[in-house]
CSV table of C-alpha atoms in Angstrom, one decimal:
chain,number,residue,atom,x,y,z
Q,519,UNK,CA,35.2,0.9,18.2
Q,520,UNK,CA,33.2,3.6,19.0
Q,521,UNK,CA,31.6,5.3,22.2
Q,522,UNK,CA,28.2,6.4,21.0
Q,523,UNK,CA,25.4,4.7,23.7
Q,524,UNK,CA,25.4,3.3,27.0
Q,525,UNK,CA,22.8,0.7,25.0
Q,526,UNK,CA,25.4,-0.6,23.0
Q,527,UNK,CA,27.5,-2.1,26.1
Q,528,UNK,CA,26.7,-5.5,27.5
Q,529,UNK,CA,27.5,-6.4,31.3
Q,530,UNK,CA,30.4,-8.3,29.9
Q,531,UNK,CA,31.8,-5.2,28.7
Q,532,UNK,CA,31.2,-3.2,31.4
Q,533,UNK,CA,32.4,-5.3,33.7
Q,534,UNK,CA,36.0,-5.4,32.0
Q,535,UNK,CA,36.2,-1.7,31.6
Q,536,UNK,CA,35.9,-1.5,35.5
Q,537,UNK,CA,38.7,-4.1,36.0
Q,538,UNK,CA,40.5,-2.1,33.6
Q,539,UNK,CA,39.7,1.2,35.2
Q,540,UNK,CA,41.0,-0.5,38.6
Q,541,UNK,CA,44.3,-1.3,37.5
Q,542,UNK,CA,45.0,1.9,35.2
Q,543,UNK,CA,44.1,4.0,39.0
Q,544,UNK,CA,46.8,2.4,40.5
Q,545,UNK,CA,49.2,3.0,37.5
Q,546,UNK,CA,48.6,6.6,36.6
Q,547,UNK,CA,50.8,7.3,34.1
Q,548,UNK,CA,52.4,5.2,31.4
Q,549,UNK,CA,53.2,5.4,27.4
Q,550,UNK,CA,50.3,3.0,26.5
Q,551,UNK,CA,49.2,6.0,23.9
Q,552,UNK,CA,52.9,7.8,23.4
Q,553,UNK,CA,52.3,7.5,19.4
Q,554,UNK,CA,48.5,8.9,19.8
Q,555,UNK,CA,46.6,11.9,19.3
Q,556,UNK,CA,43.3,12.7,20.6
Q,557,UNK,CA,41.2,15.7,19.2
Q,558,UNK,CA,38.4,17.3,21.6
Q,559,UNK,CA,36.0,18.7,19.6
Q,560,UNK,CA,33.5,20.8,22.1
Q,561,UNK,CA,30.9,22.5,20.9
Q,562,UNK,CA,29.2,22.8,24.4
Q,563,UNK,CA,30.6,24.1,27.7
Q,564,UNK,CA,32.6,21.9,29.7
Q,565,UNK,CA,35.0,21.6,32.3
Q,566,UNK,CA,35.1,18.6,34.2
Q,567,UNK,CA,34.6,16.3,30.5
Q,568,UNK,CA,36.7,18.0,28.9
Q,569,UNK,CA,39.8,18.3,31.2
Q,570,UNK,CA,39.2,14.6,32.3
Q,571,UNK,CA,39.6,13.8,28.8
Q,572,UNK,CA,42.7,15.8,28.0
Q,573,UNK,CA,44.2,14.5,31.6
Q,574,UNK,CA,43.7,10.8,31.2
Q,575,UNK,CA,45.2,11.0,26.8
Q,576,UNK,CA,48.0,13.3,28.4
Q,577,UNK,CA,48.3,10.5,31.5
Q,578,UNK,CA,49.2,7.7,29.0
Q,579,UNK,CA,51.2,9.5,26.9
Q,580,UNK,CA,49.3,10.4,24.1
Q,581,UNK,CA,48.6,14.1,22.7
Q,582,UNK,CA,45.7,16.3,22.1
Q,583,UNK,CA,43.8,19.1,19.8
Q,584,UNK,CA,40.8,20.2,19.6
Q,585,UNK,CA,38.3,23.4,20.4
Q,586,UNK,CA,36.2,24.8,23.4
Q,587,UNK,CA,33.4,26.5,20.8
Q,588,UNK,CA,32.1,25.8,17.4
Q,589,UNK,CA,33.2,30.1,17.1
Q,590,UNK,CA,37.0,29.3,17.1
Q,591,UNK,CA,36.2,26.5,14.2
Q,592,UNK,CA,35.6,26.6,10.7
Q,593,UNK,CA,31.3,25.3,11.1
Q,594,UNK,CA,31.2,29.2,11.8
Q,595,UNK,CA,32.2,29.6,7.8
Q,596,UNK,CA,29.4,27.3,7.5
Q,597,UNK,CA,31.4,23.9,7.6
Q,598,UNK,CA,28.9,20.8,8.1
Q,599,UNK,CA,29.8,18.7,11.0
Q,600,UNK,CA,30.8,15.6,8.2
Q,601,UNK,CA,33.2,17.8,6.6
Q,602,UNK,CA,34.8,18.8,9.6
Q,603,UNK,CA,35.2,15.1,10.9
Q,604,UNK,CA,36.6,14.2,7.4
Q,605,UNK,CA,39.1,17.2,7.9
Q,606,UNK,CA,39.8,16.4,11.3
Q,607,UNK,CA,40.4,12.4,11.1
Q,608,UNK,CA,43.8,12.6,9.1
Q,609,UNK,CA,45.6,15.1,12.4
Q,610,UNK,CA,44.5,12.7,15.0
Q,611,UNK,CA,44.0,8.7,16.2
Q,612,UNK,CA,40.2,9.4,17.8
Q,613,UNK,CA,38.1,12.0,18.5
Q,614,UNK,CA,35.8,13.0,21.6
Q,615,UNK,CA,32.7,15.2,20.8
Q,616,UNK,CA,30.6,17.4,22.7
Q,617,UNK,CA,27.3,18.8,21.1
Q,618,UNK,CA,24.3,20.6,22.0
Q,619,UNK,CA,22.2,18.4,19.7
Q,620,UNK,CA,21.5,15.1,20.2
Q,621,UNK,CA,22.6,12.3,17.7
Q,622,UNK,CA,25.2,14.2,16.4
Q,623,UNK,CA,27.8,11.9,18.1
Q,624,UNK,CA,26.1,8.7,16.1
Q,625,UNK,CA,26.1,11.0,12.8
Q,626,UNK,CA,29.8,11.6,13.1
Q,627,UNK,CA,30.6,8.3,13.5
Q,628,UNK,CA,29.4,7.3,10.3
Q,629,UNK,CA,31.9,9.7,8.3
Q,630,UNK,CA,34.7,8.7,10.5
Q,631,UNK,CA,37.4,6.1,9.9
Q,632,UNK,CA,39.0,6.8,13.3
Q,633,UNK,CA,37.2,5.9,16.8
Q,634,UNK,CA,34.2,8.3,18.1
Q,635,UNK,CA,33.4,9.0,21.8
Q,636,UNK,CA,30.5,10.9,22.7
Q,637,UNK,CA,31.6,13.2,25.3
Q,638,UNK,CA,27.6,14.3,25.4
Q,639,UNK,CA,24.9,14.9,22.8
Q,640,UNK,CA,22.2,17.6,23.8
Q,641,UNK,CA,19.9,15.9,26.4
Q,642,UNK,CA,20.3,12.5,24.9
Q,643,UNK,CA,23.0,10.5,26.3
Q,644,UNK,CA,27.0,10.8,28.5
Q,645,UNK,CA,27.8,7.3,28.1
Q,646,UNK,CA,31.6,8.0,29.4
Q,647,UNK,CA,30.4,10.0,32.7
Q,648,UNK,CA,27.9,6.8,33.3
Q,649,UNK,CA,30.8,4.2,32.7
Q,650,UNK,CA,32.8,6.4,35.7
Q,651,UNK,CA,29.9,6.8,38.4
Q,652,UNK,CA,29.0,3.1,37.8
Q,653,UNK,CA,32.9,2.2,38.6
Q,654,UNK,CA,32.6,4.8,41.3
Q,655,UNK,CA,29.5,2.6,42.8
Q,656,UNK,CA,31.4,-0.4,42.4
Q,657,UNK,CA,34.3,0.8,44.3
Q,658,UNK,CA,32.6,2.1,47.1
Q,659,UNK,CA,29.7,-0.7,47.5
Q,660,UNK,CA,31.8,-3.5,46.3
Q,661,UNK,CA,28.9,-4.8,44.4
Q,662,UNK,CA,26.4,-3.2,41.7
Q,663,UNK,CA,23.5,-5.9,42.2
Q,664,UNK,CA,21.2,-6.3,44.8
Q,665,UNK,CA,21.6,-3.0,45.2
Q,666,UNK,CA,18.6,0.3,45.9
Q,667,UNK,CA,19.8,3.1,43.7
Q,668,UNK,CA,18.0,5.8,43.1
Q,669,UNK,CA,18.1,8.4,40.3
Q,670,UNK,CA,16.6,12.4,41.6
Q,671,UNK,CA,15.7,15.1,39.8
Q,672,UNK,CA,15.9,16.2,36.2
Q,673,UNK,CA,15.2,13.1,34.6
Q,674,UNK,CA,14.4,14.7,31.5
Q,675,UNK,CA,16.9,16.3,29.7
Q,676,UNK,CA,19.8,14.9,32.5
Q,677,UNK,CA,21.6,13.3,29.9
Q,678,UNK,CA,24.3,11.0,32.4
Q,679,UNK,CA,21.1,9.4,33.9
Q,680,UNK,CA,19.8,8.1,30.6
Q,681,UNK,CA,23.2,6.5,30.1
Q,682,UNK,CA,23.1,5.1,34.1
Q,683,UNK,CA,19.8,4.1,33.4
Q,684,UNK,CA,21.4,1.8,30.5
Q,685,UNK,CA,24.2,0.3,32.1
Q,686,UNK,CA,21.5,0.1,35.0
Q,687,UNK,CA,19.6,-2.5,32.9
Q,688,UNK,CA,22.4,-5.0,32.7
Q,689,UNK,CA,22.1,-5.7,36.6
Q,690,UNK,CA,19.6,-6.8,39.3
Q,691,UNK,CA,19.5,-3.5,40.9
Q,692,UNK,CA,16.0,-2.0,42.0
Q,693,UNK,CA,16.0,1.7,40.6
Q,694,UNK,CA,13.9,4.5,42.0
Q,695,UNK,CA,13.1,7.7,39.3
Q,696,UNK,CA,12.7,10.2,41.5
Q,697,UNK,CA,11.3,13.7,39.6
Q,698,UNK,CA,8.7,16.1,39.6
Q,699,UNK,CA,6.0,14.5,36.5
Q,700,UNK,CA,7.5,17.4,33.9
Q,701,UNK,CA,10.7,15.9,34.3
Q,702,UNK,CA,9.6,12.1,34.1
Q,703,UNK,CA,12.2,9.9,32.9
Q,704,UNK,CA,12.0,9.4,28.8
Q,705,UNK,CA,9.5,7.1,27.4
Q,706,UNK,CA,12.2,5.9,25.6
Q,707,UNK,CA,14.5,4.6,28.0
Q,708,UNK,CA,11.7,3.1,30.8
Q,709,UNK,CA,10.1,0.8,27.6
Q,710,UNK,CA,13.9,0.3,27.2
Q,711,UNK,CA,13.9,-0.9,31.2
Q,712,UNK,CA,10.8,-2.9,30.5
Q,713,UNK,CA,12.1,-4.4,27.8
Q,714,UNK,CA,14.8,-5.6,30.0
Q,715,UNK,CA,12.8,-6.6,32.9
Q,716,UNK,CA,14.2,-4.5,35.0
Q,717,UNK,CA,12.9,-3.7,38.6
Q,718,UNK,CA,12.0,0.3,38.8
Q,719,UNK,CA,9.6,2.5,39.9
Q,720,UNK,CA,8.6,5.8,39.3
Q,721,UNK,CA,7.6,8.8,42.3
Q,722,UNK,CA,8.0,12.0,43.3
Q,723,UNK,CA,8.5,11.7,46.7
Q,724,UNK,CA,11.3,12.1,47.6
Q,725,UNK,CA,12.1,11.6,51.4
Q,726,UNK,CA,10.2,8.6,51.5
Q,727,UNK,CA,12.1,6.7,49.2
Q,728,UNK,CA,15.2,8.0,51.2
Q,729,UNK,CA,15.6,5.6,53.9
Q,730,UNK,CA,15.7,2.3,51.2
Q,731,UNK,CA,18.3,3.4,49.2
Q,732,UNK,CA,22.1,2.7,49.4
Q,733,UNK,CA,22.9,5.1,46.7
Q,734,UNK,CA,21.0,8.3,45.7
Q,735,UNK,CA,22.4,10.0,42.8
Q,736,UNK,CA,21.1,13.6,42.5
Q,737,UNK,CA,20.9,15.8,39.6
Q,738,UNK,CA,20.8,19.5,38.8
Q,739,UNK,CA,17.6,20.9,37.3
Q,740,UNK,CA,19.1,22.1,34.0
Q,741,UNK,CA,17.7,26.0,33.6
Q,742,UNK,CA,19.7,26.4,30.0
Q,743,UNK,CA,17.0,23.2,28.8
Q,744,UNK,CA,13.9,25.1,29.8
Q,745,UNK,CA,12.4,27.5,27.1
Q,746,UNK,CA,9.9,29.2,29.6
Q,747,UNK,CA,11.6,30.8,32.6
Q,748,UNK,CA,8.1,30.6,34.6
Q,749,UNK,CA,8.4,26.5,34.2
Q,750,UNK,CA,11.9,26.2,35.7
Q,751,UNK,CA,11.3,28.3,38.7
Q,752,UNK,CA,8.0,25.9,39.1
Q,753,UNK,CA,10.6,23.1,39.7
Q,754,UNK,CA,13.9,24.3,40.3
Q,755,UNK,CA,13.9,23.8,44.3
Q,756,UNK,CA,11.8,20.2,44.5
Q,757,UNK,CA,14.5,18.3,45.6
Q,758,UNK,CA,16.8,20.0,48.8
Q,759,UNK,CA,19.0,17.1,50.8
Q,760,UNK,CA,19.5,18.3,54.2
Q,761,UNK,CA,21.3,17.5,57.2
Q,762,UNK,CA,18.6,16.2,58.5
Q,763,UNK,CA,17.4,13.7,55.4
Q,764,UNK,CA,20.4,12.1,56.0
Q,765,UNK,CA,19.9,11.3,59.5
Q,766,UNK,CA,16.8,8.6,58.2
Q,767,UNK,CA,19.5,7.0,55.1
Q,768,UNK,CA,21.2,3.8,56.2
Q,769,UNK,CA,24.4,3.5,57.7
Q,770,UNK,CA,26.4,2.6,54.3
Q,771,UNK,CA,24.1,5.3,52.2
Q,772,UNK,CA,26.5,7.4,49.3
Q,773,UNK,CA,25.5,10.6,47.4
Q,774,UNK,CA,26.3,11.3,44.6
């Protein structure tokens, strides 16, 4: 099965990869994958992704391949992406893909015989990051519903909080989008919330959502996605978290 959308998950599903996820943490290592071999194909920069991903195949005995640039692999010859999956599909079990572009995770898929993660697509989505912070919330609060969580700054092109804000819709939370208006939340993914019922709202200000939420989950504004300099520095500061904020947050609050 593949890893492609947070939108394809239902709570069900999500719910059993976090019991999972519990008892693999207290059983680090095992040979659950010792005849498998994963290949990491990353066209984008990474670090944390990718060396989670190498850690946890190498963790449960598996193997892996793979590339850090698309300059070290043959799409520099002009390879397409399909023909490099094809190739790629008959040295290795399943493969984890990182790309600049969005969709290109889905399009992969559908020349593959072997299992596809999306390790992040452009903008789009990060379903894998999203399935980890909502097990980290569940860990720490003991509970995902009923809870305020609130979602700050780049809304726009931060791809993990599209994927949150699909796993989001498969529990009674109340969500706060917290952004400046040029980095609004996608129309996409808030008629998606709609569509699910689900209790959000959108603002920009910031400190006065503050004191309501139990988790605030703050994102970077993302200079490589703007094309005019002029319209990051417009934005790039909006959102500062002192010592101070965190003196009006209630007593169980977590940042992330």
């Amino acid at each position: 099965q593949h890893i492609l959308s947070a939108r394809d998950f239902t709570r069900e599903e999500i719910d059993f990869i976090i019991e999972i996820g519990k008892k693999m943490a207290n059983n680090k290592y095992s040979k659950l994958l010792d005849d498998k071999i994963m290949a990491a194909l990353f066209f984008e920069p990474s670090t944390r992704t990718r060396l989670s991903f190498e850690s946890a195949m190498l963790r449960l005995g598996g193997k892996v391949i793979g590339f850090q640039s698309r300059d070290v692999s043959s799409l520099k010859k002009g390879e397409s992406i399909a023909d490099t999956i094809r190739t790629v599909e008959n040295y290795s079990d399943i493969i984890v893909i990182r790309h600049p572009l969005e969709g290109v995770a889905r399009m992969a898929a559908k020349f593959s015989s072997i299992p596809i993660i999306n390790g992040g697509s452009g903008s789009a989505e990060h379903p894998t990051q999203a399935l980890l912070d909502l097990f980290t919330i569940k860990e720490e609060c003991g509970t995902i519903d009923g809870l305020n969580i609130g979602l700050c700054g780049d809304l726009k092109y931060g791809r993990t909080v599209h994927s949150l804000a699909y796993l989001f819709s498969n529990y009674n939370i109340n969500l706060y989008l917290i952004s400046p208006a040029s980095l609004k939340m996608r129309f996409r993914i808030t008629d998606w919330l709609y569509d699910k019922k689900m209790k959000f709202k959108e603002t920009e200000k910031f400190k006065e959502i503050l004191p309501i939420l139990d988790i605030l989950y703050m994102t970077r504004i993302q200079e490589e996605r703007f094309l005019e300099a002029e319209e990051y520095e417009k934005v790039k500061d909006v959102y500062i978290l002192t010592k101070k904020d965190l003196d009006n947050t209630k007593e169980n609050f977590r940042l992330m």
